[in-house]
Amino acid sequence: MSGETAKPSPGPVYLVGAGPGDPGLLTARALELIAEADVILYDRLIPSSALEGARPDAELLFVGKQGGGPSVPQDQTQELMIQRAQEGKSVLRLKGGDPFVFGRGGEEALALRELGIPFEIVPGVTAGVAASAYAGIPVTHRGLSTAVALITGATEKQAQPDWRALAAFPGTLVFYMGIGSLSQIAAGLIAAGRPARQPVAVVENGTLPRQRVLTATLADIAERAEQEQIKAPAITIVGEVAQLAGELEWRREGLLHGRTVAVTRARAQASGLARRLAELGAEVIQAPAIRIEPLPGPPLDPSPYDLICLTSPNGVDALFDRLAAGGRDARSLSGARIAAIGPGTAAALASHGIRADVVPPRFVAESLAQSLRDLKIERALIARAAEARDVLPDALRAQGAAVDVLPLYETVAQPLPQQTLQAAANADYITFTSSSTVRFFVQSAGRTAENAQGLLSPSTRIVSIGPVTSQTLRDHGLPPHVEAHPHDIDGLVEALLAQARGQADA
Ligand code: SAH
């Protein structure tokens, strides 16, 4: 190894709370740090979209519990964190809820302090308070409770709690990690003097679309939770405030409440669709079967063209990269008319300061070609994916234009873990937003067009974004149940909702 002198100064390490699950409860500071970090060590109970804003080259290390299995041991996690920090990387340790509330953040901070590695703590919204609030339960309430205690319910791992002290606590008791020991908790509290008729609420998957709230009394909560098969993560709220759950219930159940929807488009593009679906109450299964890879190429000089066609938001971003590579910006496009295939592409252009001159009424190449029919075009540039249909170039050439096709990016397969594939194949709905999502999803499942039939569960509804994707689906023996109108994300969400309403009425 080389000398000690070149060692970068480590840290700071950020110990950050990610909130209880609803991505809206991530703090502004957490989002800022996620966007900057070189390395992110994250737990299981963080919002599923929390890492979307991470740098594409960031190292993302999962250190939580896999399924019901064992967690990465705490000392191994700390070792990783310290090692990366000592390499001079900016390290973010992202935890569910608040890092200092049953999050072992204190231990990690002590280990860092011991080694002289600077750290910063970013508090998070803790589950005990947030899940209560999402269930309509104020943990303190004038006249009902003047104090709140946060308690670990993981009794088996440590000495029996002091039931007498807990029962005598003058306020609300909020138990974390208590589902496995609910009957001991209830019995312990009753034996030590809490009234058996005291209200109790259990909030499972608090703040998430699949949140469930169960209210009962100390006497029967354990039995009820067993009946309802309540599972972790859940918090248990013991106290008079729990009776407000019914009265203050405020979350509207979205139309897709309780439904699972698989999203197969590239992770980088899926966030808008995933967020819309989650807002409607769906549980979103991210199954990105494709990934967008920019193609290398020389800087672009757009001056020879009097028409430039963009066929996707990816193409727009890549086009501006190629312009920038030659020291150019949006001004260099002033000599050309700009056509966008649909509103998503037009919006991507707008974010670069360009208003598209042409957006066709239907968002497919045929419609764009139609919209350009009456223009006098000498030389056109079509900036697009490596693999795409030739409808547009052919149509423009037929109009007498010289056409250059510039492949800017390619869509490549993103292998999916077995677990993800299975979840997607059994979802209530699966969405396909391009032909490549169909092809690569099928490929990822180890199938081909010939034997893709039966890949999805018979109850899974297939939602297609438009006619081209639908044809690809049919070619794979997976005819869509619904097709979006218009052929964009809004249309897709609408189509899915219509299908869900239809099923609800049926
Ligand atoms: N640091 C976290 C708690 C980690 S301990 C925080 O501040 O919230 C893990 C326990 O937190 C779970 O067993 C469960 O009791 C609780 N928990 C975490 N997320 C939850 C959620 N979305 N809904 C209900 N309880 C949750």
XYZ file of C-alpha atoms and ligand atoms in Angstrom:
532
model
C 0.000 0.000 0.000
C 1.171 3.536 -0.605
C 2.125 5.954 2.160
C -0.096 7.410 4.809
C 0.332 10.944 3.546
C -2.133 10.666 0.651
C -5.018 9.579 2.889
C -8.015 11.793 2.246
C -9.640 13.323 5.287
C -12.768 11.279 5.962
C -16.353 12.348 6.369
C -18.603 13.775 7.279
C -20.861 10.766 7.466
C -24.543 11.693 7.399
C -26.881 9.715 9.650
C -30.217 10.490 8.080
C -33.814 9.624 8.863
C -35.975 8.827 5.811
C -39.337 8.959 7.561
C -41.828 6.128 7.958
C -42.587 5.277 4.325
C -44.587 8.014 2.615
C -41.999 9.663 0.343
C -43.614 13.020 1.100
C -42.286 12.720 4.635
C -38.638 12.723 3.575
C -37.106 15.989 4.755
C -35.705 18.571 2.369
C -32.268 17.988 3.907
C -32.513 14.230 3.370
C -33.374 14.696 -0.322
C -30.489 17.125 -0.749
C -28.011 14.684 0.792
C -29.370 11.711 -1.187
C -28.700 13.674 -4.376
C -25.099 14.342 -3.367
C -23.834 11.166 -1.693
C -21.108 8.924 -3.134
C -22.263 5.986 -1.035
C -25.676 5.299 0.480
C -26.128 2.524 3.048
C -29.848 2.018 3.408
C -32.335 0.017 5.427
C -35.458 -1.839 4.393
C -38.009 0.534 5.891
C -37.164 3.577 3.810
C -39.640 4.963 1.248
C -39.415 2.888 -1.935
C -38.722 5.969 -4.026
C -36.144 7.465 -1.639
C -33.173 6.526 -3.779
C -34.595 7.818 -7.050
C -32.734 11.077 -6.670
C -29.383 9.406 -5.993
C -26.566 10.015 -8.448
C -26.467 7.369 -11.181
C -22.877 6.566 -10.170
C -23.579 6.436 -6.426
C -22.886 3.175 -4.657
C -26.130 1.932 -3.124
C -25.666 -0.669 -0.410
C -28.614 -2.446 1.148
C -27.836 -3.271 4.776
C -31.289 -4.127 6.044
C -33.255 -7.258 6.597
C -33.933 -9.271 3.426
C -37.512 -10.559 3.525
C -37.876 -12.284 6.869
C -34.201 -13.210 6.868
C -31.355 -11.926 8.977
C -30.123 -8.343 8.717
C -26.610 -7.446 7.749
C -24.996 -7.515 11.191
C -24.626 -4.115 12.826
C -20.819 -4.261 13.106
C -20.556 -5.166 9.425
C -22.717 -2.171 8.538
C -20.596 0.106 10.690
C -17.421 -1.309 9.192
C -18.662 -0.631 5.657
C -19.707 2.878 6.603
C -16.351 3.626 8.212
C -14.337 2.066 5.428
C -16.079 4.092 2.728
C -15.720 7.269 4.767
C -12.006 6.615 5.214
C -11.681 6.293 1.441
C -12.708 9.936 1.390
C -16.208 9.259 0.035
C -19.271 11.134 1.167
C -21.298 8.534 3.001
C -24.983 8.652 3.798
C -26.513 6.211 6.251
C -30.230 6.248 5.479
C -32.614 4.794 8.037
C -36.344 4.443 8.364
C -38.067 7.010 10.560
C -35.677 8.896 12.798
C -32.079 7.692 13.188
C -32.090 8.182 16.965
C -35.434 6.514 17.682
C -34.780 2.764 17.798
C -32.550 3.300 14.792
C -29.152 2.474 16.293
C -28.003 5.880 15.087
C -26.482 6.557 18.482
C -24.227 3.515 18.255
C -23.081 4.471 14.786
C -22.387 8.038 15.868
C -20.310 6.775 18.811
C -18.259 4.529 16.533
C -17.590 7.476 14.241
C -16.674 9.768 17.131
C -14.225 7.183 18.427
C -12.378 7.243 15.111
C -12.529 11.014 14.838
C -14.758 10.873 11.749
C -17.047 13.889 11.664
C -20.772 13.227 11.290
C -24.056 15.054 10.886
C -27.449 13.877 12.141
C -30.575 14.561 10.121
C -33.681 13.748 12.171
C -36.568 12.063 10.428
C -40.294 11.793 11.009
C -40.579 8.883 13.394
C -43.118 6.118 12.778
C -44.689 6.322 16.221
C -45.864 9.858 15.650
C -46.437 9.705 11.874
C -48.323 6.414 11.707
C -50.503 7.656 14.572
C -51.238 10.890 12.752
C -52.058 9.032 9.521
C -54.510 6.942 11.525
C -56.126 10.091 12.953
C -54.614 9.672 16.400
C -52.977 12.676 18.067
C -50.418 11.202 20.470
C -51.148 13.999 22.932
C -54.548 15.623 23.263
C -55.796 18.183 25.716
C -57.877 16.435 28.308
C -56.934 12.937 27.158
C -53.169 12.661 27.290
C -50.468 15.052 28.400
C -47.473 12.854 27.700
C -46.289 10.266 25.231
C -43.736 7.501 25.670
C -41.914 5.742 22.822
C -41.227 2.175 23.899
C -39.609 -0.843 22.316
C -41.954 -3.782 22.241
C -39.203 -6.226 21.313
C -39.430 -7.789 24.750
C -37.958 -11.176 23.926
C -34.549 -9.719 23.202
C -34.067 -8.058 26.550
C -35.078 -8.095 30.171
C -38.828 -7.868 30.821
C -39.923 -4.257 30.766
C -40.995 -2.593 33.984
C -44.743 -3.127 33.442
C -45.581 -1.305 36.651
C -43.785 1.866 35.523
C -45.236 1.656 32.024
C -48.768 1.070 33.269
C -48.445 4.059 35.611
C -47.134 6.367 32.859
C -49.519 9.322 32.730
C -50.153 9.374 28.999
C -49.996 7.563 25.676
C -47.781 4.515 25.213
C -46.435 3.973 21.709
C -44.790 0.589 21.154
C -42.403 -0.017 18.272
C -41.525 -3.555 17.148
C -44.279 -4.928 19.333
C -46.387 -7.059 17.006
C -44.716 -10.335 17.918
C -45.232 -9.685 21.617
C -48.602 -7.962 21.558
C -50.227 -10.447 23.928
C -47.413 -10.077 26.501
C -47.614 -6.287 26.245
C -51.366 -6.243 26.748
C -51.289 -8.785 29.567
C -48.345 -7.063 31.261
C -50.054 -3.672 31.196
C -53.398 -5.009 32.428
C -51.746 -6.981 35.251
C -49.881 -3.838 36.301
C -53.038 -1.756 36.444
C -53.940 -0.302 33.029
C -57.684 -0.685 32.507
C -58.512 -3.678 30.313
C -61.019 -1.478 28.471
C -58.433 1.137 27.538
C -58.475 1.831 23.771
C -55.612 0.503 21.689
C -54.830 1.054 18.026
C -52.407 -0.861 15.861
C -51.206 0.833 12.678
C -49.636 -1.481 10.140
C -47.592 -0.039 7.253
C -48.360 3.425 8.539
C -48.327 6.301 5.998
C -48.124 3.836 3.087
C -50.953 3.195 0.611
C -51.488 -0.219 2.195
C -51.810 1.194 5.725
C -54.221 -0.712 7.971
C -55.582 0.517 11.273
C -57.028 -1.798 13.857
C -58.708 -0.465 16.978
C -59.664 -2.536 19.980
C -59.102 -2.574 23.743
C -56.179 -3.838 25.772
C -58.268 -6.910 26.564
C -58.775 -8.040 22.988
C -56.150 -6.309 20.842
C -53.834 -9.332 20.658
C -56.606 -11.620 19.505
C -57.915 -9.105 16.973
C -54.428 -8.486 15.543
C -53.989 -12.217 15.195
C -57.329 -12.542 13.378
C -56.467 -9.694 11.028
C -52.970 -11.096 10.523
C -51.325 -7.807 11.350
C -47.621 -7.940 10.566
C -44.574 -5.747 11.065
C -43.942 -2.951 10.544
C -46.638 -1.774 12.864
C -46.889 0.424 15.915
C -49.208 -0.047 18.839
C -50.786 2.960 20.531
C -52.179 2.427 24.003
C -54.228 5.187 25.595
C -57.436 7.173 25.510
C -56.268 9.013 22.368
C -56.633 5.769 20.391
C -60.397 6.212 20.498
C -60.060 9.268 18.219
C -58.956 7.063 15.300
C -62.501 6.600 14.050
C -63.493 10.217 14.490
C -60.402 11.839 13.008
C -59.805 9.401 10.184
C -58.783 11.644 7.324
C -57.058 9.608 4.644
C -59.190 9.119 1.605
C -58.825 5.707 0.125
C -57.580 6.090 -3.411
C -59.396 4.345 -6.248
C -56.523 1.919 -6.506
C -56.370 1.208 -2.783
C -55.293 -2.341 -2.127
C -54.303 -2.976 -5.758
C -50.811 -3.793 -6.939
C -49.531 -2.232 -10.152
C -46.264 -3.223 -11.833
C -44.327 -0.560 -13.716
C -41.892 -1.906 -16.300
C -40.390 1.270 -17.694
C -36.854 2.401 -16.934
C -36.380 3.397 -13.327
C -35.153 6.845 -14.324
C -38.461 7.528 -16.097
C -40.822 5.639 -13.866
C -41.087 8.138 -11.046
C -43.914 10.218 -12.495
C -46.091 7.207 -13.236
C -45.190 5.483 -9.973
C -46.063 8.585 -7.965
C -49.435 9.001 -9.672
C -50.308 5.391 -9.008
C -49.188 5.588 -5.376
C -51.265 8.744 -4.888
C -54.256 6.764 -6.084
C -53.566 4.238 -3.362
C -51.873 1.544 -5.421
C -48.946 -0.443 -4.231
C -46.418 0.062 -6.993
C -44.050 -2.717 -7.973
C -41.060 -1.245 -9.734
C -39.933 -3.790 -12.297
C -37.755 -1.748 -14.657
C -37.099 -4.150 -17.506
C -35.166 -1.564 -19.486
C -32.441 0.951 -18.949
C -31.495 3.926 -21.130
C -27.848 4.113 -22.214
C -26.687 7.214 -24.084
C -24.658 6.371 -27.201
C -21.297 8.051 -27.621
C -20.953 10.309 -30.626
C -19.495 13.550 -31.940
C -20.851 16.992 -31.013
C -23.895 17.927 -33.035
C -24.060 20.885 -35.409
C -27.777 21.445 -36.062
C -27.315 24.317 -38.537
C -27.920 22.295 -41.741
C -31.413 21.232 -40.686
C -34.719 22.984 -41.204
C -36.621 20.326 -39.233
C -35.592 18.436 -36.108
C -37.831 15.647 -34.808
C -37.677 14.352 -31.259
C -39.426 11.121 -30.396
C -38.897 10.842 -26.631
C -37.801 12.813 -23.559
C -34.606 10.695 -23.512
C -33.851 11.872 -27.022
C -34.268 15.491 -25.948
C -31.804 15.169 -23.081
C -29.303 13.323 -25.242
C -29.670 15.917 -28.013
C -28.802 18.722 -25.644
C -25.807 16.746 -24.397
C -24.549 16.482 -27.981
C -25.119 20.194 -28.535
C -23.307 21.056 -25.305
C -20.396 18.810 -26.332
C -19.776 21.279 -29.165
C -20.197 24.346 -26.967
C -23.719 24.980 -28.252
C -27.031 25.539 -26.503
C -30.706 26.015 -27.381
C -29.932 29.079 -29.516
C -28.266 26.861 -32.112
C -31.700 25.362 -32.891
C -33.218 28.667 -33.943
C -32.988 27.897 -37.659
C -35.039 24.718 -37.520
C -38.607 23.816 -36.845
C -38.894 21.463 -33.901
C -41.356 18.569 -33.836
C -42.123 16.506 -30.739
C -43.941 13.204 -30.915
C -46.028 13.879 -27.806
C -46.542 16.044 -24.748
C -43.837 14.287 -22.666
C -41.271 15.060 -25.324
C -42.620 18.601 -25.675
C -42.300 19.070 -21.908
C -38.693 17.850 -22.007
C -38.020 20.406 -24.759
C -39.720 23.115 -22.732
C -37.419 22.387 -19.820
C -34.554 23.314 -22.170
C -36.320 26.522 -23.199
C -37.674 25.239 -26.518
C -41.324 25.304 -27.444
C -42.121 22.565 -29.976
C -43.594 23.868 -33.238
C -45.406 20.638 -33.990
C -47.030 18.124 -31.626
C -49.337 15.668 -33.409
C -52.817 14.826 -32.121
C -51.909 11.146 -31.664
C -48.572 10.355 -30.162
C -47.233 7.855 -32.657
C -44.825 8.218 -35.578
C -47.638 7.911 -38.156
C -49.436 10.848 -36.665
C -46.303 12.957 -36.493
C -45.560 12.176 -40.153
C -49.115 13.217 -40.980
C -48.726 16.510 -39.114
C -45.558 17.295 -41.070
C -47.100 16.436 -44.427
C -47.698 19.982 -45.625
C -44.392 21.439 -44.521
C -41.703 22.149 -47.076
C -38.675 20.378 -45.666
C -35.249 20.228 -47.222
C -33.158 18.517 -44.623
C -34.508 16.844 -41.528
C -32.825 15.392 -38.488
C -34.536 12.655 -36.536
C -32.957 12.316 -33.116
C -34.064 9.083 -31.522
C -33.289 5.673 -30.077
C -30.925 3.300 -31.857
C -33.708 0.865 -32.425
C -36.858 2.491 -33.751
C -39.342 2.106 -36.536
C -38.711 3.781 -39.881
C -42.189 5.223 -40.343
C -41.081 8.822 -39.834
C -37.866 8.850 -41.905
C -39.623 7.016 -44.725
C -42.515 9.470 -44.724
C -40.228 12.502 -44.759
C -38.102 11.038 -47.535
C -41.252 10.386 -49.537
C -41.964 14.092 -49.151
C -38.627 14.810 -50.813
C -36.621 15.717 -47.718
C -33.061 14.602 -47.087
C -33.242 12.804 -43.769
C -30.495 12.067 -41.260
C -31.332 9.640 -38.512
C -29.247 10.233 -35.418
C -29.311 7.434 -32.863
C -28.680 9.067 -29.501
C -29.352 6.331 -27.002
C -30.222 2.726 -26.809
C -32.606 0.831 -24.663
C -30.951 -2.137 -23.021
C -32.305 -4.981 -20.936
C -32.212 -4.528 -17.199
C -32.190 -7.976 -15.608
C -34.783 -8.291 -12.861
C -34.419 -10.300 -9.672
C -36.651 -13.360 -9.475
C -38.609 -11.861 -6.599
C -39.425 -8.707 -8.578
C -40.430 -10.687 -11.646
C -42.721 -12.797 -9.587
C -44.327 -9.828 -7.863
C -44.841 -8.134 -11.237
C -46.282 -11.266 -12.850
C -48.807 -11.585 -10.021
C -49.745 -7.918 -9.778
C -53.352 -6.830 -10.294
C -52.138 -4.662 -13.180
C -48.986 -4.560 -15.234
C -48.196 -1.511 -17.345
C -46.181 -1.527 -20.568
C -45.137 1.867 -21.856
C -43.183 0.828 -24.964
C -42.475 -2.195 -27.105
C -39.070 -2.537 -25.508
C -40.585 -2.861 -22.033
C -42.555 -5.832 -23.377
C -39.623 -7.501 -25.108
C -37.186 -7.070 -22.261
C -39.656 -7.985 -19.537
C -40.357 -11.256 -21.350
C -36.629 -11.783 -21.888
C -35.875 -11.036 -18.250
C -38.282 -13.792 -17.281
C -36.270 -16.202 -19.426
C -39.005 -16.488 -22.041
C -39.357 -15.698 -25.737
C -42.202 -14.419 -27.888
C -43.118 -18.051 -28.560
C -43.579 -19.102 -24.952
C -44.399 -15.864 -23.137
C -48.030 -16.869 -22.890
C -48.802 -17.824 -19.316
C -45.963 -15.700 -17.983
C -48.461 -13.471 -16.192
C -51.038 -14.627 -13.716
C -54.478 -15.076 -15.366
C -55.939 -12.391 -13.100
C -53.311 -9.799 -14.034
C -54.709 -7.045 -16.260
C -52.328 -5.874 -18.961
C -52.318 -2.139 -19.605
C -50.730 -0.856 -22.814
C -49.773 2.726 -23.601
C -50.746 2.594 -27.263
C -51.265 0.626 -30.480
C -47.613 -0.114 -31.178
C -47.005 -1.511 -27.708
C -50.298 -3.408 -27.920
C -49.193 -5.082 -31.144
C -45.911 -6.128 -29.531
C -47.905 -7.524 -26.612
C -50.114 -9.520 -28.974
C -47.012 -10.768 -30.807
C -45.889 -12.176 -27.461
C -49.214 -13.860 -26.771
C -50.027 -11.258 -24.115
C -52.981 -9.314 -25.526
C -53.636 -6.143 -23.531
C -56.850 -5.733 -21.566
C -56.817 -1.959 -21.936
C -55.063 0.542 -24.145
C -54.407 4.163 -23.191
C -56.124 7.078 -24.957
C -54.293 9.381 -25.420
C -51.156 7.295 -25.752
C -49.282 8.870 -22.883
C -48.894 8.530 -19.124
C -52.072 10.485 -18.351
C -53.980 8.282 -20.749
C -52.445 5.200 -19.200
C -53.472 6.173 -15.681
C -56.977 7.022 -16.921
C -57.279 3.680 -18.711
C -56.144 1.831 -15.625
C -58.641 3.705 -13.472
C -61.463 2.980 -15.906
C -60.545 -0.679 -15.811
C -60.430 -0.619 -11.985
C -63.840 1.084 -11.799
C -65.246 -1.436 -14.234
C -63.947 -4.281 -12.116
C -65.292 -2.694 -8.957
C -68.745 -2.394 -10.540
C -68.676 -5.887 -12.007
N -36.149 4.559 13.460
C -37.485 4.131 13.186
C -37.907 2.922 13.987
C -37.109 1.692 13.643
S -37.601 0.302 14.577
C -38.443 5.302 13.429
O -38.054 6.302 13.985
O -39.593 5.204 13.011
C -38.700 -0.497 13.479
C -40.100 -0.360 13.980
O -40.594 0.915 13.637
C -41.078 -1.321 13.376
O -41.045 -2.570 14.001
C -42.385 -0.612 13.618
O -42.809 -0.756 14.933
C -41.985 0.827 13.423
N -42.262 1.282 12.063
C -41.395 1.654 11.128
N -42.035 2.039 10.001
C -43.354 1.900 10.251
C -44.539 2.135 9.502
N -44.505 2.602 8.240
N -45.723 1.890 10.084
C -45.795 1.424 11.350
N -44.713 1.183 12.094
C -43.512 1.410 11.569
